[in-house]
GROMACS .gro file of N, CA, C and O in nm:
model
  448
    1MET      N    1   0.081  -1.805   1.204
    1MET     CA    2   0.167  -1.863   1.245
    1MET      C    3   0.297  -1.826   1.086
    1MET      O    4   0.218  -1.850   1.041
    2ALA      N    5   0.421  -1.815   1.179
    2ALA     CA    6   0.482  -1.748   1.039
    2ALA      C    7   0.579  -1.875   0.993
    2ALA      O    8   0.492  -1.986   1.075
    3SER      N    9   0.606  -1.823   0.895
    3SER     CA   10   0.707  -2.032   0.896
    3SER      C   11   0.759  -2.008   0.919
    3SER      O   12   0.851  -1.898   0.976
    4ILE      N   13   0.877  -2.140   0.951
    4ILE     CA   14   0.991  -2.143   0.990
    4ILE      C   15   1.116  -2.084   0.890
    4ILE      O   16   1.179  -2.041   0.926
    5PHE      N   17   1.050  -2.013   0.745
    5PHE     CA   18   1.124  -2.002   0.633
    5PHE      C   19   1.198  -1.826   0.721
    5PHE      O   20   1.272  -1.762   0.737
    6THR      N   21   1.009  -1.800   0.707
    6THR     CA   22   1.105  -1.615   0.773
    6THR      C   23   1.135  -1.640   0.916
    6THR      O   24   1.213  -1.577   0.957
    7LYS      N   25   1.028  -1.661   1.008
    7LYS     CA   26   1.195  -1.716   1.125
    7LYS      C   27   1.283  -1.761   1.232
    7LYS      O   28   1.374  -1.691   1.283
    8THR      N   29   1.329  -1.816   1.074
    8THR     CA   30   1.448  -1.799   1.047
    8THR      C   31   1.558  -1.695   1.010
    8THR      O   32   1.658  -1.656   1.037
    9LYS      N   33   1.508  -1.639   0.864
    9LYS     CA   34   1.562  -1.554   0.858
    9LYS      C   35   1.568  -1.423   0.899
    9LYS      O   36   1.668  -1.375   0.900
   10LEU      N   37   1.441  -1.431   1.019
   10LEU     CA   38   1.484  -1.281   1.106
   10LEU      C   39   1.585  -1.338   1.241
   10LEU      O   40   1.601  -1.269   1.271
   11TYR      N   41   1.562  -1.488   1.250
   11TYR     CA   42   1.695  -1.516   1.342
   11TYR      C   43   1.855  -1.491   1.242
   11TYR      O   44   1.888  -1.454   1.366
   12LEU      N   45   1.863  -1.520   1.210
   12LEU     CA   46   1.968  -1.498   1.132
   12LEU      C   47   1.984  -1.309   1.118
   12LEU      O   48   2.120  -1.301   1.163
   13GLU      N   49   1.889  -1.294   1.067
   13GLU     CA   50   1.936  -1.148   1.078
   13GLU      C   51   1.982  -1.067   1.256
   13GLU      O   52   2.012  -0.949   1.221
   14ALA      N   53   1.879  -1.104   1.334
   14ALA     CA   54   1.873  -1.059   1.526
   14ALA      C   55   2.116  -1.131   1.512
   14ALA      O   56   2.106  -1.045   1.583
   15ASN      N   57   2.111  -1.225   1.431
   15ASN     CA   58   2.286  -1.243   1.460
   15ASN      C   59   2.335  -1.185   1.374
   15ASN      O   60   2.474  -1.285   1.316
   16SER      N   61   2.307  -1.088   1.340
   16SER     CA   62   2.343  -1.003   1.225
   16SER      C   63   2.465  -1.108   1.035
   16SER      O   64   2.555  -1.120   1.008
   17LYS      N   65   2.359  -1.160   1.050
   17LYS     CA   66   2.378  -1.274   0.936
   17LYS      C   67   2.236  -1.217   0.850
   17LYS      O   68   2.186  -1.204   0.879
   18THR      N   69   2.270  -1.301   0.676
   18THR     CA   70   2.095  -1.258   0.607
   18THR      C   71   2.149  -1.391   0.533
   18THR      O   72   2.185  -1.512   0.523
   19TRP      N   73   1.974  -1.452   0.525
   19TRP     CA   74   1.890  -1.497   0.478
   19TRP      C   75   1.981  -1.608   0.265
   19TRP      O   76   2.019  -1.647   0.266
   20GLU      N   77   2.026  -1.459   0.258
   20GLU     CA   78   2.055  -1.420   0.069
   20GLU      C   79   2.219  -1.503   0.081
   20GLU      O   80   2.248  -1.563  -0.065
   21SER      N   81   2.281  -1.468   0.235
   21SER     CA   82   2.464  -1.519   0.207
   21SER      C   83   2.458  -1.647   0.302
   21SER      O   84   2.552  -1.744   0.291
   22GLU      N   85   2.371  -1.676   0.325
   22GLU     CA   86   2.339  -1.850   0.410
   22GLU      C   87   2.293  -1.907   0.384
   22GLU      O   88   2.237  -2.069   0.428
   23GLN      N   89   2.184  -1.928   0.271
   23GLN     CA   90   2.100  -2.021   0.252
   23GLN      C   91   2.169  -2.075   0.193
   23GLN      O   92   2.055  -2.203   0.173
   24GLU      N   93   2.232  -2.091   0.103
   24GLU     CA   94   2.361  -2.248   0.098
   24GLU      C   95   2.353  -2.357   0.208
   24GLU      O   96   2.356  -2.481   0.190
   25ASN      N   97   2.369  -2.318   0.348
   25ASN     CA   98   2.397  -2.363   0.486
   25ASN      C   99   2.302  -2.387   0.553
   25ASN      O  100   2.327  -2.478   0.634
   26ILE      N  101   2.151  -2.337   0.471
   26ILE     CA  102   2.024  -2.409   0.577
   26ILE      C  103   1.945  -2.493   0.450
   26ILE      O  104   1.956  -2.499   0.356
   27ARG      N  105   1.905  -2.595   0.520
   27ARG     CA  106   1.787  -2.689   0.474
   27ARG      C  107   1.707  -2.678   0.505
   27ARG      O  108   1.726  -2.735   0.668
   28LEU      N  109   1.567  -2.599   0.517
   28LEU     CA  110   1.481  -2.629   0.572
   28LEU      C  111   1.385  -2.722   0.484
   28LEU      O  112   1.380  -2.782   0.321
   29GLN      N  113   1.243  -2.768   0.610
   29GLN     CA  114   1.170  -2.899   0.570
   29GLN      C  115   1.070  -2.948   0.613
   29GLN      O  116   0.968  -2.889   0.615
   30ASN      N  117   0.966  -3.014   0.526
   30ASN     CA  118   0.836  -3.092   0.532
   30ASN      C  119   0.763  -3.163   0.479
   30ASN      O  120   0.730  -3.140   0.328
   31ASP      N  121   0.750  -3.264   0.556
   31ASP     CA  122   0.760  -3.382   0.526
   31ASP      C  123   0.625  -3.437   0.537
   31ASP      O  124   0.555  -3.577   0.548
   32GLY      N  125   0.559  -3.324   0.568
   32GLY     CA  126   0.392  -3.312   0.589
   32GLY      C  127   0.279  -3.312   0.741
   32GLY      O  128   0.286  -3.251   0.783
   33ASP      N  129   0.462  -3.360   0.819
   33ASP     CA  130   0.436  -3.389   0.953
   33ASP      C  131   0.424  -3.219   1.043
   33ASP      O  132   0.440  -3.161   1.137
   34GLY      N  133   0.467  -3.121   0.957
   34GLY     CA  134   0.603  -2.951   1.023
   34GLY      C  135   0.645  -2.950   0.921
   34GLY      O  136   0.749  -2.971   0.822
   35GLU      N  137   0.697  -2.803   0.958
   35GLU     CA  138   0.813  -2.811   0.874
   35GLU      C  139   0.993  -2.755   1.026
   35GLU      O  140   0.887  -2.748   1.124
   36TYR      N  141   1.056  -2.825   1.012
   36TYR     CA  142   1.149  -2.801   1.127
   36TYR      C  143   1.276  -2.780   0.929
   36TYR      O  144   1.312  -2.750   0.814
   37ILE      N  145   1.412  -2.735   1.055
   37ILE     CA  146   1.544  -2.776   1.002
   37ILE      C  147   1.623  -2.869   0.928
   37ILE      O  148   1.614  -2.938   1.077
   38LYS      N  149   1.616  -2.847   0.873
   38LYS     CA  150   1.739  -3.027   0.809
   38LYS      C  151   1.820  -3.061   0.877
   38LYS      O  152   1.913  -3.101   0.920
   39THR      N  153   1.896  -2.924   0.751
   39THR     CA  154   2.034  -2.908   0.821
   39THR      C  155   2.051  -2.830   0.823
   39THR      O  156   1.939  -2.667   0.751
   40TRP      N  157   2.171  -2.756   0.868
   40TRP     CA  158   2.208  -2.631   0.960
   40TRP      C  159   2.376  -2.609   0.962
   40TRP      O  160   2.459  -2.669   1.041
   41SER      N  161   2.434  -2.583   0.833
   41SER     CA  162   2.597  -2.439   0.870
   41SER      C  163   2.646  -2.403   0.872
   41SER      O  164   2.740  -2.323   0.778
   42VAL      N  165   2.539  -2.306   0.951
   42VAL     CA  166   2.605  -2.138   0.964
   42VAL      C  167   2.722  -2.115   1.002
   42VAL      O  168   2.728  -2.083   1.142
   43ASP      N  169   2.769  -2.073   0.951
   43ASP     CA  170   2.959  -2.031   1.088
   43ASP      C  171   2.903  -1.905   1.178
   43ASP      O  172   2.882  -1.911   1.159
   44GLY      N  173   2.982  -1.989   1.241
   44GLY     CA  174   2.899  -1.875   1.404
   44GLY      C  175   2.829  -1.867   1.491
   44GLY      O  176   2.845  -1.778   1.540
   45LEU      N  177   2.705  -1.938   1.427
   45LEU     CA  178   2.626  -1.902   1.529
   45LEU      C  179   2.543  -2.101   1.516
   45LEU      O  180   2.516  -2.130   1.414
   46SER      N  181   2.449  -2.092   1.663
   46SER     CA  182   2.424  -2.226   1.681
   46SER      C  183   2.230  -2.216   1.585
   46SER      O  184   2.258  -2.106   1.547
   47GLU      N  185   2.251  -2.383   1.507
   47GLU     CA  186   2.030  -2.384   1.508
   47GLU      C  187   2.010  -2.320   1.632
   47GLU      O  188   2.070  -2.368   1.688
   48PRO      N  189   1.926  -2.262   1.577
   48PRO     CA  190   1.837  -2.178   1.692
   48PRO      C  191   1.706  -2.325   1.735
   48PRO      O  192   1.678  -2.434   1.647
   49THR      N  193   1.700  -2.365   1.835
   49THR     CA  194   1.569  -2.401   1.945
   49THR      C  195   1.427  -2.353   1.904
   49THR      O  196   1.472  -2.237   1.795
   50ASP      N  197   1.352  -2.478   1.848
   50ASP     CA  198   1.217  -2.406   1.917
   50ASP      C  199   1.243  -2.289   1.916
   50ASP      O  200   1.078  -2.235   1.842
   51SER      N  201   1.284  -2.272   2.058
   51SER     CA  202   1.204  -2.155   2.203
   51SER      C  203   1.266  -2.064   2.049
   51SER      O  204   1.172  -1.972   2.133
   52GLN      N  205   1.398  -2.012   1.996
   52GLN     CA  206   1.433  -1.934   2.033
   52GLN      C  207   1.349  -1.907   1.872
   52GLN      O  208   1.291  -1.791   1.855
   53LEU      N  209   1.282  -2.002   1.755
   53LEU     CA  210   1.246  -1.960   1.618
   53LEU      C  211   1.116  -1.906   1.702
   53LEU      O  212   1.059  -1.767   1.634
   54ALA      N  213   1.057  -2.006   1.784
   54ALA     CA  214   0.854  -1.986   1.823
   54ALA      C  215   0.886  -1.765   1.882
   54ALA      O  216   0.776  -1.729   1.834
   55SER      N  217   1.042  -1.746   1.953
   55SER     CA  218   0.947  -1.578   2.041
   55SER      C  219   0.978  -1.488   1.885
   55SER      O  220   0.910  -1.339   1.867
   56TYR      N  221   0.997  -1.531   1.699
   56TYR     CA  222   0.962  -1.519   1.628
   56TYR      C  223   0.928  -1.480   1.583
   56TYR      O  224   0.825  -1.447   1.417
   57ASP      N  225   0.740  -1.560   1.587
   57ASP     CA  226   0.688  -1.552   1.571
   57ASP      C  227   0.572  -1.510   1.553
   57ASP      O  228   0.518  -1.413   1.458
   58THR      N  229   0.501  -1.397   1.610
   58THR     CA  230   0.439  -1.251   1.657
   58THR      C  231   0.554  -1.118   1.530
   58THR      O  232   0.514  -1.090   1.380
   59ALA      N  233   0.678  -1.134   1.539
   59ALA     CA  234   0.787  -1.021   1.396
   59ALA      C  235   0.731  -1.128   1.281
   59ALA      O  236   0.699  -1.059   1.207
   60GLY      N  237   0.797  -1.201   1.316
   60GLY     CA  238   0.695  -1.314   1.104
   60GLY      C  239   0.582  -1.323   1.108
   60GLY      O  240   0.572  -1.228   1.006
   61ASN      N  241   0.407  -1.344   1.178
   61ASN     CA  242   0.343  -1.218   1.119
   61ASN      C  243   0.327  -1.104   1.054
   61ASN      O  244   0.276  -1.108   0.940
   62THR      N  245   0.418  -1.066   1.086
   62THR     CA  246   0.425  -0.851   1.072
   62THR      C  247   0.445  -0.864   0.955
   62THR      O  248   0.354  -0.810   0.877
   63VAL      N  249   0.500  -0.987   0.942
   63VAL     CA  250   0.695  -0.948   0.812
   63VAL      C  251   0.592  -1.039   0.662
   63VAL      O  252   0.547  -0.951   0.616
   64GLU      N  253   0.478  -1.173   0.682
   64GLU     CA  254   0.377  -1.210   0.615
   64GLU      C  255   0.306  -1.097   0.539
   64GLU      O  256   0.316  -1.090   0.452
   65THR      N  257   0.235  -1.051   0.723
   65THR     CA  258   0.101  -0.995   0.663
   65THR      C  259   0.172  -0.883   0.549
   65THR      O  260   0.114  -0.816   0.429
   66ASN      N  261   0.287  -0.789   0.619
   66ASN     CA  262   0.297  -0.681   0.561
   66ASN      C  263   0.302  -0.711   0.379
   66ASN      O  264   0.373  -0.602   0.316
   67ALA      N  265   0.417  -0.816   0.370
   67ALA     CA  266   0.432  -0.867   0.254
   67ALA      C  267   0.300  -0.897   0.149
   67ALA      O  268   0.329  -0.823   0.049
   68GLY      N  269   0.203  -0.947   0.156
   68GLY     CA  270   0.063  -0.949   0.117
   68GLY      C  271   0.052  -0.804   0.075
   68GLY      O  272   0.008  -0.765  -0.036
   69ILE      N  273   0.024  -0.729   0.195
   69ILE     CA  274  -0.002  -0.617   0.190
   69ILE      C  275   0.104  -0.553   0.068
   69ILE      O  276   0.049  -0.458  -0.015
   70ASP      N  277   0.222  -0.514   0.060
   70ASP     CA  278   0.337  -0.504  -0.044
   70ASP      C  279   0.283  -0.549  -0.178
   70ASP      O  280   0.244  -0.482  -0.240
   71ALA      N  281   0.228  -0.650  -0.173
   71ALA     CA  282   0.204  -0.701  -0.315
   71ALA      C  283   0.066  -0.672  -0.365
   71ALA      O  284   0.068  -0.657  -0.482
   72THR      N  285  -0.003  -0.617  -0.266
   72THR     CA  286  -0.170  -0.589  -0.312
   72THR      C  287  -0.147  -0.506  -0.412
   72THR      O  288  -0.229  -0.402  -0.473
   73ARG      N  289  -0.069  -0.331  -0.232
   73ARG     CA  290   0.005  -0.223  -0.315
   73ARG      C  291   0.000  -0.209  -0.496
   73ARG      O  292   0.007  -0.141  -0.538
   74ARG      N  293   0.162  -0.360  -0.467
   74ARG     CA  294   0.230  -0.271  -0.664
   74ARG      C  295   0.098  -0.337  -0.741
   74ARG      O  296   0.164  -0.253  -0.788
   75THR      N  297   0.052  -0.480  -0.678
   75THR     CA  298  -0.069  -0.459  -0.844
   75THR      C  299  -0.215  -0.301  -0.847
   75THR      O  300  -0.207  -0.283  -0.929
   76GLN      N  301  -0.230  -0.255  -0.736
   76GLN     CA  302  -0.298  -0.161  -0.700
   76GLN      C  303  -0.196  -0.010  -0.813
   76GLN      O  304  -0.284   0.056  -0.838
   77TYR      N  305  -0.133   0.024  -0.732
   77TYR     CA  306  -0.049   0.115  -0.817
   77TYR      C  307  -0.065   0.121  -0.900
   77TYR      O  308  -0.113   0.186  -1.046
   78GLY      N  309  -0.038   0.019  -1.035
   78GLY     CA  310  -0.061   0.017  -1.172
   78GLY      C  311   0.141  -0.001  -1.242
   78GLY      O  312   0.161   0.020  -1.112
   79THR      N  313   0.112  -0.014  -1.363
   79THR     CA  314   0.223   0.004  -1.385
   79THR      C  315   0.315   0.141  -1.369
   79THR      O  316   0.295   0.260  -1.396
   80TRP      N  317   0.424   0.097  -1.386
   80TRP     CA  318   0.502   0.208  -1.374
   80TRP      C  319   0.518   0.338  -1.450
   80TRP      O  320   0.488   0.446  -1.482
   81GLN      N  321   0.457   0.256  -1.617
   81GLN     CA  322   0.413   0.365  -1.697
   81GLN      C  323   0.252   0.446  -1.669
   81GLN      O  324   0.302   0.560  -1.708
   82GLN      N  325   0.183   0.379  -1.591
   82GLN     CA  326   0.073   0.455  -1.584
   82GLN      C  327   0.026   0.565  -1.495
   82GLN      O  328  -0.019   0.643  -1.476
   83GLN      N  329   0.186   0.510  -1.379
   83GLN     CA  330   0.233   0.619  -1.324
   83GLN      C  331   0.218   0.732  -1.349
   83GLN      O  332   0.233   0.843  -1.349
   84MET      N  333   0.370   0.705  -1.498
   84MET     CA  334   0.425   0.820  -1.503
   84MET      C  335   0.380   0.884  -1.613
   84MET      O  336   0.373   1.059  -1.561
   85GLU      N  337   0.308   0.868  -1.660
   85GLU     CA  338   0.111   0.906  -1.729
   85GLU      C  339   0.064   0.920  -1.569
   85GLU      O  340   0.008   1.098  -1.647
   86MET      N  341   0.031   0.911  -1.472
   86MET     CA  342  -0.055   1.001  -1.380
   86MET      C  343  -0.010   1.186  -1.395
   86MET      O  344   0.038   1.190  -1.340
   87ILE      N  345   0.136   1.104  -1.316
   87ILE     CA  346   0.254   1.203  -1.259
   87ILE      C  347   0.254   1.347  -1.419
   87ILE      O  348   0.278   1.519  -1.379
   88TYR      N  349   0.259   1.301  -1.521
   88TYR     CA  350   0.273   1.442  -1.631
   88TYR      C  351   0.079   1.517  -1.637
   88TYR      O  352   0.167   1.597  -1.679
   89LYS      N  353   0.053   1.387  -1.641
   89LYS     CA  354  -0.058   1.515  -1.602
   89LYS      C  355  -0.109   1.582  -1.520
   89LYS      O  356  -0.160   1.678  -1.518
   90ASP      N  357  -0.086   1.551  -1.366
   90ASP     CA  358  -0.060   1.588  -1.252
   90ASP      C  359   0.047   1.744  -1.284
   90ASP      O  360  -0.020   1.905  -1.248
   91GLN      N  361   0.185   1.707  -1.378
   91GLN     CA  362   0.261   1.831  -1.393
   91GLN      C  363   0.122   1.949  -1.539
   91GLN      O  364   0.130   2.068  -1.491
   92LYS      N  365   0.069   1.875  -1.592
   92LYS     CA  366   0.045   1.968  -1.710
   92LYS      C  367  -0.061   2.067  -1.665
   92LYS      O  368  -0.050   2.197  -1.704
   93ASN      N  369  -0.152   1.971  -1.596
   93ASN     CA  370  -0.276   2.038  -1.564
   93ASN      C  371  -0.336   2.144  -1.455
   93ASN      O  372  -0.368   2.118  -1.383
   94GLY      N  373  -0.130   2.055  -1.297
   94GLY     CA  374  -0.198   2.152  -1.140
   94GLY      C  375  -0.258   2.051  -1.101
   94GLY      O  376  -0.302   2.085  -1.022
   95THR      N  377  -0.279   1.952  -1.138
   95THR     CA  378  -0.434   1.838  -1.036
   95THR      C  379  -0.364   1.795  -0.945
   95THR      O  380  -0.118   1.704  -0.902
   96THR      N  381  -0.400   1.648  -0.823
   96THR     CA  382  -0.254   1.502  -0.776
   96THR      C  383  -0.358   1.532  -0.828
   96THR      O  384  -0.377   1.343  -0.656
   97THR      N  385  -0.330   1.352  -0.871
   97THR     CA  386  -0.415   1.273  -0.967
   97THR      C  387  -0.399   1.141  -0.895
   97THR      O  388  -0.445   1.056  -0.833
   98PHE      N  389  -0.279   1.187  -0.920
   98PHE     CA  390  -0.098   1.054  -0.891
   98PHE      C  391  -0.140   1.004  -0.729
   98PHE      O  392  -0.150   0.925  -0.668
   99LYS      N  393  -0.101   1.196  -0.700
   99LYS     CA  394  -0.102   1.158  -0.470
   99LYS      C  395  -0.166   1.080  -0.508
   99LYS      O  396  -0.280   1.047  -0.389
  100ASP      N  397  -0.319   1.114  -0.514
  100ASP     CA  398  -0.453   1.059  -0.434
  100ASP      C  399  -0.452   0.896  -0.505
  100ASP      O  400  -0.498   0.867  -0.348
  101HIS      N  401  -0.463   0.866  -0.628
  101HIS     CA  402  -0.472   0.731  -0.539
  101HIS      C  403  -0.286   0.624  -0.492
  101HIS      O  404  -0.366   0.527  -0.460
  102CYS      N  405  -0.194   0.706  -0.496
  102CYS     CA  406  -0.133   0.671  -0.440
  102CYS      C  407  -0.166   0.663  -0.253
  102CYS      O  408  -0.182   0.558  -0.204
  103ASP      N  409  -0.268   0.769  -0.217
  103ASP     CA  410  -0.317   0.762  -0.057
  103ASP      C  411  -0.408   0.656  -0.031
  103ASP      O  412  -0.457   0.608   0.050
  104LYS      N  413  -0.504   0.659  -0.175
  104LYS     CA  414  -0.636   0.598  -0.182
  104LYS      C  415  -0.553   0.476  -0.152
  104LYS      O  416  -0.594   0.386  -0.080
  105VAL      N  417  -0.512   0.427  -0.226
  105VAL     CA  418  -0.374   0.269  -0.257
  105VAL      C  419  -0.331   0.204  -0.067
  105VAL      O  420  -0.372   0.110  -0.025
  106ARG      N  421  -0.301   0.308  -0.053
  106ARG     CA  422  -0.250   0.227   0.082
  106ARG      C  423  -0.341   0.316   0.237
  106ARG      O  424  -0.409   0.210   0.257
  107SER      N  425  -0.465   0.349   0.112
  107SER     CA  426  -0.534   0.389   0.297
  107SER      C  427  -0.631   0.247   0.236
  107SER      O  428  -0.676   0.224   0.356
  108ASP      N  429  -0.607   0.190   0.205
  108ASP     CA  430  -0.745   0.049   0.116
  108ASP      C  431  -0.673  -0.053   0.173
  108ASP      O  432  -0.698  -0.176   0.194
  109ASN      N  433  -0.469  -0.041   0.169
  109ASN     CA  434  -0.405  -0.148   0.244
  109ASN      C  435  -0.355  -0.111   0.343
  109ASN      O  436  -0.184  -0.095   0.335
  110PRO      N  437  -0.353  -0.069   0.448
  110PRO     CA  438  -0.334   0.020   0.566
  110PRO      C  439  -0.219  -0.122   0.621
  110PRO      O  440  -0.297  -0.268   0.640
  111LYS      N  441  -0.082  -0.112   0.651
  111LYS     CA  442  -0.022  -0.183   0.690
  111LYS      C  443   0.028  -0.235   0.828
  111LYS      O  444  -0.064  -0.087   0.935
  112GLY      N  445  -0.031  -0.290   0.961
  112GLY     CA  446  -0.066  -0.325   1.033
  112GLY      C  447   0.097  -0.279   1.168
  112GLY      O  448   0.202  -0.225   1.163
   0.00000   0.00000   0.00000
């Protein structure tokens, strides 16, 4: 189940708003019994109902899963210095080490 943060962010984006521009106007909370919107004061946009938020659950799961995959890929790609070294050696030696490495990282960590 996607977090309320992710579903709220998707709701804002679907209504031409961004979390970054509205985060000061929204308070999300978890008192141990689940997540909920504590305060909402977004100009021109009503607070989403539970069913509206629930409608973003599948998309939210995809966003969260892909974020985890992106984090894993960033680690496996190596530092920019390591990547530049592979690119330099490929150019110098006529090899495809960097491309092969990137392809392997992607195939080992596919997005859904």
